Coordinates of N, CA and C in Angstrom, one line a residue:
M25 N 65.2 -45.7 46.2 CA 65.0 -44.1 45.8 C 66.2 -43.3 45.5
R26 N 67.2 -43.4 46.4 CA 68.4 -42.7 46.2 C 69.3 -43.7 45.5
R27 N 69.2 -44.9 45.1 CA 69.9 -45.7 44.1 C 69.4 -45.0 42.9
R28 N 68.2 -45.0 42.5 CA 67.7 -44.8 41.3 C 67.9 -43.0 41.0
E29 N 68.0 -42.5 41.8 CA 68.4 -41.0 41.6 C 69.9 -40.7 41.4
R30 N 70.4 -41.6 41.9 CA 72.1 -41.7 41.3 C 72.2 -42.5 40.2
F31 N 71.6 -43.1 39.8 CA 71.6 -44.0 38.7 C 71.3 -43.0 37.3
R32 N 70.1 -42.2 37.5 CA 69.9 -41.0 36.7 C 70.6 -40.3 36.8
R33 N 71.5 -39.8 37.4 CA 72.4 -38.9 37.5 C 73.9 -39.3 36.8
S34 N 73.9 -40.5 37.0 CA 75.2 -41.2 36.5 C 74.8 -41.2 34.7
L35 N 73.4 -41.0 34.4 CA 73.2 -41.2 32.9 C 73.1 -39.6 32.6
G36 N 73.2 -38.8 33.4 CA 72.9 -37.4 33.1 C 71.3 -37.1 32.7
L37 N 70.5 -37.8 33.0 CA 69.2 -37.6 32.8 C 68.6 -36.4 33.6
G38 N 69.0 -36.4 34.9 CA 68.6 -35.1 35.7 C 68.9 -33.6 35.1
S39 N 70.1 -33.8 34.6 CA 70.6 -32.5 33.8 C 69.6 -32.2 32.7
R40 N 69.6 -33.3 31.6 CA 69.2 -33.3 30.5 C 67.4 -32.7 31.0
T41 N 67.1 -33.4 31.9 CA 65.3 -33.2 32.2 C 65.2 -31.3 32.5
Q42 N 66.4 -30.9 33.1 CA 66.4 -29.6 33.5 C 66.4 -28.8 32.5
A43 N 67.4 -29.2 31.4 CA 67.8 -28.4 30.3 C 66.5 -28.4 29.2
N44 N 65.6 -29.7 29.2 CA 64.6 -29.9 28.6 C 63.3 -28.6 29.0
R45 N 63.2 -28.8 30.5 CA 62.3 -27.8 31.0 C 62.7 -26.5 30.5
H46 N 63.8 -26.1 30.6 CA 64.7 -24.8 30.3 C 64.0 -24.2 29.1
L47 N 64.6 -25.2 28.2 CA 64.1 -24.8 26.6 C 62.3 -24.8 26.4
V48 N 61.5 -25.6 27.2 CA 60.1 -25.4 27.0 C 59.8 -24.0 27.9
S49 N 60.5 -23.8 28.5 CA 59.9 -22.1 29.2 C 60.5 -21.4 28.2
Q50 N 61.6 -21.4 27.7 CA 61.9 -20.3 26.6 C 60.9 -20.1 25.6
A51 N 60.3 -21.3 25.0 CA 59.7 -21.6 23.8 C 58.2 -20.9 24.3
I52 N 58.1 -21.3 25.5 CA 56.6 -20.6 25.7 C 56.7 -19.3 26.1
A53 N 57.9 -18.6 26.6 CA 58.1 -17.1 26.9 C 58.0 -16.8 25.5
F54 N 58.6 -17.0 24.5 CA 58.8 -16.9 23.1 C 57.2 -16.6 22.2
A55 N 56.7 -17.5 22.6 CA 55.4 -17.7 22.0 C 54.3 -16.6 22.5
N56 N 54.6 -16.4 24.0 CA 53.7 -15.3 24.4 C 54.2 -13.7 24.0
E57 N 55.2 -13.9 24.0 CA 55.9 -12.3 23.4 C 55.4 -12.2 21.9
T58 N 55.4 -13.2 21.4 CA 55.1 -13.1 19.7 C 53.5 -12.9 19.5
E59 N 52.8 -13.5 20.3 CA 51.4 -13.4 20.3 C 50.9 -11.8 21.0
S60 N 51.7 -11.0 21.8 CA 51.5 -10.2 22.2 C 51.9 -8.8 21.0
R61 N 52.8 -9.3 20.5 CA 53.4 -8.3 19.3 C 52.5 -8.6 18.2
I62 N 51.8 -9.6 17.6 CA 50.7 -9.7 16.8 C 49.5 -9.1 17.2
V63 N 49.0 -9.1 18.7 CA 48.0 -8.5 19.0 C 48.2 -6.8 19.0
A64 N 49.2 -6.5 18.8 CA 49.7 -4.9 19.4 C 49.6 -4.7 17.6
L65 N 50.1 -5.4 16.7 CA 50.2 -5.1 15.5 C 48.9 -5.0 14.8
N66 N 48.0 -6.0 15.2 CA 46.7 -5.8 14.8 C 45.9 -4.8 15.0
K67 N 46.2 -4.4 16.2 CA 45.5 -3.0 16.8 C 46.0 -1.8 15.9
R68 N 47.6 -2.0 15.8 CA 48.0 -0.6 15.0 C 47.3 -0.6 13.6
I69 N 47.3 -1.7 13.1 CA 46.6 -1.8 11.7 C 45.3 -1.2 11.6
Q70 N 44.4 -1.7 12.6 CA 43.0 -1.1 12.7 C 42.9 0.5 12.9
Q71 N 44.0 0.7 13.8 CA 44.0 2.0 14.1 C 44.1 2.9 12.5
L72 N 45.2 2.6 12.0 CA 45.8 3.1 10.7 C 44.5 3.1 9.8
E73 N 43.9 2.0 9.9 CA 43.2 1.7 8.5 C 41.7 2.8 9.1
A74 N 41.5 3.3 10.1 CA 40.4 4.0 11.0 C 40.5 5.1 10.3
L75 N 42.2 5.8 10.4 CA 42.7 6.7 10.2 C 42.6 7.1 8.7
A76 N 42.8 6.2 7.7 CA 42.7 6.4 6.6 C 41.1 6.7 6.1
Q77 N 40.2 6.2 6.9 CA 38.6 6.2 6.4 C 38.1 7.4 7.0
T78 N 39.1 8.3 7.7 CA 38.4 9.3 8.6 C 38.7 10.7 8.2
D79 N 38.1 11.6 8.3 CA 38.3 13.2 7.5 C 39.0 13.7 8.8
E80 N 40.3 14.2 8.6 CA 41.3 14.9 9.8 C 40.5 16.1 10.1
L81 N 39.8 16.7 9.4 CA 39.3 18.1 10.0 C 38.2 18.0 11.2
T82 N 37.2 16.9 10.4 CA 36.0 16.8 11.2 C 35.9 15.8 12.0
G83 N 36.6 14.8 11.8 CA 36.2 13.6 12.5 C 35.3 12.5 11.7
L84 N 34.5 13.1 10.8 CA 33.9 12.3 10.1 C 34.3 11.4 9.2
L85 N 33.5 10.4 8.8 CA 34.0 9.6 7.4 C 34.5 10.4 6.8
N86 N 35.6 10.0 5.7 CA 35.8 10.6 4.5 C 35.3 10.2 3.5
R87 N 35.7 10.2 1.9 CA 34.9 9.8 0.9 C 35.3 8.0 0.9
R88 N 36.2 7.9 0.9 CA 36.8 6.5 0.9 C 36.0 5.5 1.9
G89 N 35.7 6.2 3.2 CA 35.4 5.3 4.2 C 33.7 5.4 3.9
F90 N 33.0 6.4 3.4 CA 31.8 6.3 3.2 C 31.5 5.5 2.3
D91 N 32.4 5.5 0.9 CA 32.1 4.7 0.1 C 31.8 3.0 0.2
E92 N 32.8 2.7 1.5 CA 32.8 1.7 1.6 C 31.5 1.1 2.7
V93 N 31.2 2.1 3.4 CA 29.9 2.3 4.3 C 28.6 1.9 3.2
L94 N 28.5 2.8 2.1 CA 27.7 2.7 1.2 C 27.6 1.3 0.4
R95 N 28.7 0.5 0.3 CA 28.7 -0.6 -0.6 C 28.0 -1.7 0.4
R96 N 28.6 -1.6 1.9 CA 28.2 -2.7 2.7 C 26.7 -2.4 3.0
N97 N 26.1 -1.5 3.1 CA 24.6 -1.1 3.3 C 23.8 -1.4 2.3
L98 N 24.3 -1.4 1.1 CA 23.5 -1.7 -0.4 C 23.5 -3.4 -0.4
L99 N 24.6 -3.9 -0.1 CA 24.5 -5.2 0.0 C 23.9 -5.8 1.2
S100 N 23.7 -5.2 2.4 CA 22.6 -5.7 3.1 C 21.2 -5.3 2.7
A101 N 20.9 -4.1 2.2 CA 19.3 -3.9 1.6 C 19.2 -5.0 0.6
A102 N 20.2 -5.5 0.0 CA 20.0 -6.6 -1.3 C 19.6 -7.6 -0.4
R103 N 20.1 -8.1 0.6 CA 19.8 -9.4 1.2 C 18.7 -9.3 2.1
Y104 N 18.4 -8.7 2.8 CA 17.6 -8.4 3.8 C 16.2 -7.5 3.5
E105 N 16.3 -6.9 2.1 CA 15.0 -6.1 1.7 C 14.9 -4.8 2.4
E106 N 16.1 -4.2 2.7 CA 16.1 -3.0 3.4 C 15.9 -1.7 2.7
T107 N 15.4 -0.5 3.6 CA 15.4 0.5 2.6 C 16.0 1.8 3.4
G108 N 16.5 2.6 2.6 CA 17.0 3.8 3.4 C 17.3 5.3 2.3
L109 N 18.3 6.2 2.9 CA 18.3 7.5 2.1 C 19.8 7.9 2.4
L110 N 20.0 8.5 1.3 CA 21.4 9.0 0.9 C 21.0 10.6 0.8
A111 N 21.6 11.3 1.8 CA 21.5 12.7 1.7 C 22.9 13.4 1.3
Y112 N 22.8 14.4 0.1 CA 24.1 14.8 -0.1 C 24.0 16.4 0.3
I113 N 25.0 17.2 1.0 CA 24.8 18.4 1.6 C 26.0 19.2 1.1
D114 N 25.8 20.3 0.5 CA 26.7 21.2 -0.1 C 26.3 22.6 0.6
L115 N 27.3 23.3 1.2 CA 27.8 24.4 1.8 C 27.5 25.4 0.5
D116 N 26.7 26.7 0.9 CA 26.2 27.7 -0.3 C 27.5 28.7 0.1
D117 N 28.1 29.2 -1.2 CA 29.1 30.1 -1.3 C 30.0 30.0 0.1
F118 N 30.6 29.0 -0.2 CA 31.5 28.7 1.1 C 32.8 29.5 0.8
K119 N 33.2 29.9 -0.4 CA 34.4 30.1 -1.1 C 34.7 31.6 -0.3
T120 N 33.0 32.2 -0.4 CA 32.8 33.7 0.1 C 33.7 33.7 1.6
V121 N 33.2 32.8 2.4 CA 33.5 32.6 4.1 C 35.2 32.6 3.8
N122 N 35.8 32.0 3.0 CA 37.4 31.9 3.1 C 38.1 32.9 2.5
D123 N 37.1 33.5 1.7 CA 37.4 34.9 1.0 C 37.5 36.2 2.0
R124 N 36.5 36.1 2.8 CA 36.4 37.2 3.5 C 36.7 37.0 4.8
H125 N 36.9 35.9 5.4 CA 37.2 35.7 6.7 C 38.8 34.9 7.0
G126 N 39.0 34.2 6.0 CA 40.3 33.4 6.0 C 40.0 31.7 6.3
H127 N 41.1 31.3 5.7 CA 41.0 29.8 5.8 C 40.7 29.2 7.1
S128 N 41.2 29.7 8.2 CA 41.0 29.3 9.5 C 39.2 29.3 9.8
A129 N 38.9 30.3 9.3 CA 37.3 30.7 9.7 C 36.5 29.5 8.8
G130 N 37.1 29.2 7.7 CA 36.3 28.3 6.7 C 36.7 26.7 7.7
D131 N 37.7 26.6 8.0 CA 38.1 25.2 8.8 C 36.7 25.3 9.9
A132 N 36.7 26.3 10.8 CA 35.8 26.5 11.6 C 34.2 26.0 11.6
V133 N 34.0 26.4 10.2 CA 32.6 26.4 9.6 C 32.3 24.8 9.5
L134 N 33.2 24.0 9.0 CA 33.6 22.7 8.5 C 33.4 21.5 10.0
R135 N 34.1 22.4 10.8 CA 34.2 21.8 11.9 C 32.8 21.3 12.6
Q136 N 32.2 22.8 12.7 CA 30.9 23.1 13.4 C 29.9 22.3 12.8
V137 N 29.9 22.5 11.6 CA 28.5 21.5 10.7 C 29.0 20.2 10.7
G138 N 30.1 19.5 10.6 CA 30.6 18.2 11.0 C 29.9 17.9 12.5
A139 N 30.5 18.7 13.5 CA 29.8 18.2 14.7 C 28.5 18.4 14.8
F140 N 27.7 19.2 14.3 CA 26.3 19.1 14.1 C 25.8 17.9 13.4
L141 N 26.0 17.6 12.2 CA 25.7 16.2 11.7 C 25.9 15.0 12.3
S142 N 27.0 15.1 13.2 CA 27.4 13.7 14.0 C 26.5 13.8 14.9
K143 N 26.4 14.9 15.8 CA 25.4 14.7 16.8 C 23.9 14.6 16.7
S144 N 23.6 14.7 15.1 CA 21.9 14.7 14.9 C 21.6 13.6 14.1
I145 N 22.2 12.7 13.9 CA 22.2 11.5 13.3 C 22.2 10.2 14.4
R146 N 21.4 9.1 14.0 CA 21.1 7.7 14.9 C 22.2 7.3 14.8
A147 N 22.6 6.3 16.2 CA 23.9 5.7 16.0 C 24.2 4.8 14.9
T148 N 22.8 4.4 14.1 CA 22.9 3.3 13.0 C 23.2 4.1 11.9
D149 N 23.3 5.3 11.7 CA 23.3 6.1 10.6 C 24.9 6.4 10.5
Y150 N 25.2 7.1 9.2 CA 26.9 7.5 8.9 C 26.6 8.8 8.1
A151 N 27.6 9.8 8.8 CA 28.0 11.0 8.3 C 29.3 10.9 7.6
A152 N 29.5 12.0 6.8 CA 30.7 12.2 6.0 C 31.0 13.1 5.5
R153 N 32.6 13.6 5.4 CA 32.5 15.0 4.6 C 33.3 14.4 3.5
L154 N 32.9 14.8 2.2 CA 33.3 14.0 1.1 C 34.4 14.5 0.5
G155 N 34.7 16.1 1.1 CA 35.6 16.9 0.2 C 35.2 18.1 0.3
G156 N 36.0 19.0 0.4 CA 35.8 20.5 0.5 C 34.7 20.8 1.6
D157 N 33.4 21.6 0.7 CA 32.5 21.6 1.7 C 31.3 21.0 1.5
E158 N 31.4 19.8 1.1 CA 30.3 18.6 0.6 C 30.4 17.4 1.8
F159 N 29.0 17.6 2.5 CA 28.9 16.3 3.1 C 27.9 15.4 2.7
A160 N 27.9 14.3 3.3 CA 26.6 13.5 3.0 C 26.5 12.8 4.3
I161 N 25.1 12.4 4.3 CA 24.5 11.3 5.2 C 23.7 10.2 4.9
L162 N 24.1 9.0 5.3 CA 23.4 7.6 5.0 C 22.5 7.4 6.1
F163 N 21.2 7.5 5.6 CA 20.3 6.9 6.9 C 19.7 5.4 6.7
V164 N 20.2 5.0 7.5 CA 20.2 3.1 7.3 C 18.9 2.4 7.8
R165 N 18.3 1.4 6.9 CA 17.2 1.0 7.5 C 16.0 1.7 7.9
A166 N 15.7 2.8 6.9 CA 15.2 3.8 7.4 C 13.9 3.7 6.4
D167 N 12.5 4.1 6.5 CA 11.7 4.4 5.8 C 11.9 5.9 5.0
H168 N 11.6 6.0 3.5 CA 11.8 7.2 3.0 C 11.4 8.2 3.5
R169 N 10.1 8.5 3.9 CA 9.3 9.7 4.0 C 9.9 10.2 5.3
P170 N 9.8 9.5 6.4 CA 10.6 10.2 7.8 C 12.1 10.5 7.7
A171 N 12.8 9.8 6.6 CA 14.4 9.8 6.7 C 14.2 11.3 5.8
R172 N 13.6 11.5 4.7 CA 13.3 12.7 4.1 C 13.4 13.9 4.9
E173 N 12.0 13.7 5.7 CA 11.5 14.9 6.8 C 13.0 14.9 7.9
R174 N 13.6 14.3 8.4 CA 14.6 14.5 9.4 C 16.1 15.1 8.4
A175 N 16.3 14.9 7.2 CA 17.2 15.5 6.0 C 16.8 17.0 6.1
R176 N 15.6 17.1 6.2 CA 15.2 18.9 5.6 C 15.2 19.7 6.7
E177 N 14.8 18.9 7.9 CA 14.8 19.7 9.3 C 16.4 19.8 9.6
M178 N 17.2 18.8 9.5 CA 18.9 19.1 9.4 C 19.4 20.2 8.7
L179 N 19.0 20.3 7.6 CA 19.2 21.2 6.6 C 18.7 22.9 7.1
R180 N 17.7 22.8 7.4 CA 16.9 23.9 8.5 C 17.9 24.4 9.6
E181 N 18.4 23.3 10.2 CA 19.2 23.7 11.5 C 20.5 24.2 11.2
I182 N 21.0 23.7 10.1 CA 22.2 24.4 9.7 C 21.9 25.6 9.3
G183 N 21.1 26.0 8.8 CA 21.0 27.6 8.5 C 20.6 28.1 9.7
K184 N 20.8 27.8 10.7 CA 20.5 28.5 11.9 C 21.9 28.6 12.9
L185 N 22.8 27.5 12.2 CA 24.2 27.7 12.7 C 25.0 29.2 13.0
K186 N 25.3 29.7 13.8 CA 26.2 30.8 13.8 C 27.6 30.3 14.7
I187 N 28.4 30.5 13.6 CA 30.0 30.1 14.1 C 30.7 31.3 14.4
A188 N 31.2 31.3 15.7 CA 32.0 32.2 16.0 C 33.5 32.1 15.7
C189 N 34.1 33.5 15.0 CA 35.3 33.3 14.6 C 35.9 34.6 14.7
K190 N 36.8 34.7 15.8 CA 37.5 35.8 16.3 C 36.2 36.8 17.0
A191 N 35.9 38.2 16.4 CA 35.0 39.0 16.9 C 33.5 38.6 16.0
Q192 N 33.6 37.8 15.0 CA 32.5 37.7 14.1 C 32.0 36.4 14.1
R193 N 30.9 36.3 13.7 CA 29.5 35.1 14.0 C 29.2 34.9 12.6
I194 N 29.9 33.5 12.0 CA 29.5 33.2 10.4 C 28.0 32.7 10.5
S195 N 27.2 33.0 9.6 CA 25.9 32.2 9.4 C 26.4 31.1 8.1
V196 N 25.5 30.1 8.1 CA 25.7 28.8 7.2 C 24.2 28.8 6.3
R197 N 24.9 28.6 4.9 CA 23.4 28.1 4.2 C 23.8 26.8 3.5
A198 N 23.0 25.9 3.1 CA 23.5 24.9 2.4 C 22.2 24.4 1.4
S199 N 22.7 23.4 0.6 CA 21.5 22.7 -0.8 C 21.9 21.2 0.0
L200 N 20.6 20.6 -0.3 CA 20.5 19.4 -0.2 C 19.9 18.6 -1.1
G201 N 20.4 17.3 -1.8 CA 20.1 16.7 -2.7 C 19.8 14.9 -1.7
L202 N 18.4 14.6 -2.1 CA 18.2 13.2 -1.4 C 17.9 12.1 -2.4
A203 N 18.2 11.0 -2.4 CA 17.9 9.8 -3.1 C 18.1 8.6 -2.4
S204 N 16.5 8.1 -2.6 CA 16.4 6.6 -1.7 C 16.8 5.5 -2.3
Y205 N 17.1 4.4 -1.5 CA 17.4 3.2 -1.9 C 16.6 1.9 -1.4
N206 N 16.7 0.9 -2.1 CA 16.1 -0.4 -1.7 C 17.2 -1.4 -2.0
G207 N 17.0 -2.5 -2.0 CA 17.5 -3.5 -2.4 C 17.7 -4.0 -3.9
E208 N 17.6 -3.2 -4.7 CA 17.8 -3.6 -6.1 C 18.8 -2.2 -6.6
T209 N 19.0 -1.0 -5.6 CA 19.7 0.0 -6.1 C 21.2 -0.2 -6.3
Q210 N 21.5 0.2 -7.5 CA 23.2 0.4 -7.7 C 24.0 1.5 -7.0
L211 N 25.1 1.1 -6.5 CA 25.9 2.2 -6.1 C 26.1 3.3 -7.0
E212 N 26.7 3.5 -8.2 CA 26.7 4.5 -8.7 C 25.5 5.2 -9.2
N213 N 24.6 4.6 -9.1 CA 23.0 5.3 -9.5 C 22.9 6.3 -8.4
L214 N 22.8 5.5 -7.1 CA 22.6 6.1 -5.9 C 23.3 7.4 -6.0
I215 N 24.5 7.4 -6.0 CA 25.6 8.7 -5.9 C 25.3 9.6 -7.0
E216 N 24.8 8.9 -8.1 CA 24.6 10.2 -9.3 C 23.5 10.8 -9.0
R217 N 22.2 10.1 -8.3 CA 20.8 10.6 -8.4 C 21.1 11.7 -7.1
A218 N 21.6 11.4 -5.9 CA 21.8 12.3 -4.7 C 22.4 13.5 -5.1
D219 N 23.8 13.5 -6.0 CA 24.6 14.6 -6.4 C 23.6 15.5 -7.4
R220 N 22.7 14.8 -8.1 CA 22.4 15.6 -9.4 C 21.0 16.6 -8.4
A221 N 20.3 15.8 -7.5 CA 19.6 16.4 -6.9 C 20.0 18.0 -6.1
M222 N 21.4 17.4 -5.5 CA 21.7 18.5 -4.6 C 22.0 19.6 -5.4
Y223 N 22.4 19.4 -6.5 CA 22.8 20.6 -7.4 C 21.5 21.4 -8.2
A224 N 20.4 20.5 -8.7 CA 19.3 20.9 -8.9 C 18.6 21.7 -7.6
D225 N 18.7 21.7 -6.3 CA 18.6 22.3 -5.3 C 19.1 23.9 -5.2
K226 N 20.6 23.6 -5.3 CA 21.3 24.6 -5.3 C 21.0 25.7 -6.4
K227 N 20.3 25.6 -7.7 CA 20.3 25.8 -8.4 C 18.8 26.8 -8.7
N228 N 18.0 25.9 -7.6 CA 17.1 26.9 -7.1 C 17.2 28.2 -6.5
G229 N 18.1 28.4 -5.8 CA 18.5 29.5 -5.3 C 18.3 29.4 -3.8
S230 N 18.9 30.4 -3.1 CA 19.1 30.2 -1.5 C 17.6 31.0 -1.1
R231 N 16.9 30.2 -0.2 CA 15.5 30.6 0.4 C 15.8 30.0 1.8
A232 N 15.1 30.5 2.8 CA 15.1 30.3 4.3 C 14.4 28.6 4.3
A233 N 13.5 28.5 3.9 CA 13.0 27.1 4.1 C 12.4 26.7 2.6
R234 N 13.4 26.2 1.7 CA 12.7 25.7 0.7 C 12.7 24.0 0.6
L235 N 12.0 23.5 -0.1 CA 11.9 22.2 -0.4 C 13.1 21.4 -1.4
T236 N 13.6 20.5 -0.7 CA 15.0 20.1 -1.3 C 14.1 19.2 -2.6
T237 N 15.3 18.8 -3.3 CA 15.0 17.7 -4.5 C 15.2 16.5 -4.1
L238 N 14.6 15.7 -4.3 CA 14.6 14.1 -4.3 C 15.3 13.5 -5.4
G239 N 16.1 13.0 -5.5 CA 16.9 12.2 -6.7 C 16.1 11.4 -7.0

């Protein structure tokens, strides 16, 4: 055994084996570090993508994120013969809130409405702030009639909100447009019907408990 070891050393095999082991260890360490960096980078990319689809003020989906949700769920409806409902909500006379109470009060109203919508929908549904004082809800895999009733109930609840701002409490009113979808519905047509229904409801005037328009 000793003769064999001395012979290996004379050929330099022992030092080369040790060097090879060192190189292997370095390669493994580098691979592990690279993998960790890739995982961290992918996580950061996911965070940035989530931020790009989230409304900063309310924490709801923004228009970009909501459009992606609409496309995905319409494809699912076409594949699995699902139905659902799109609701457009627009706050009435919101400009008056900003003019009378300031933009900080307007932001408080938007945050409160956003929080209400977020907690009032099912885990499978989606709520978004599309911009300004315009919101949307997508009731996914839902029968049209109960979804319509739920949307109307939410509208009534919005009318009961009292947003505290400094020494004042601000009331909120909104208009609602509804458009149902199924496996044959096209994205542009769904959005147009909901938007048109919402403006028709707004044109009907503000009443405490009015019937909303179905697009």
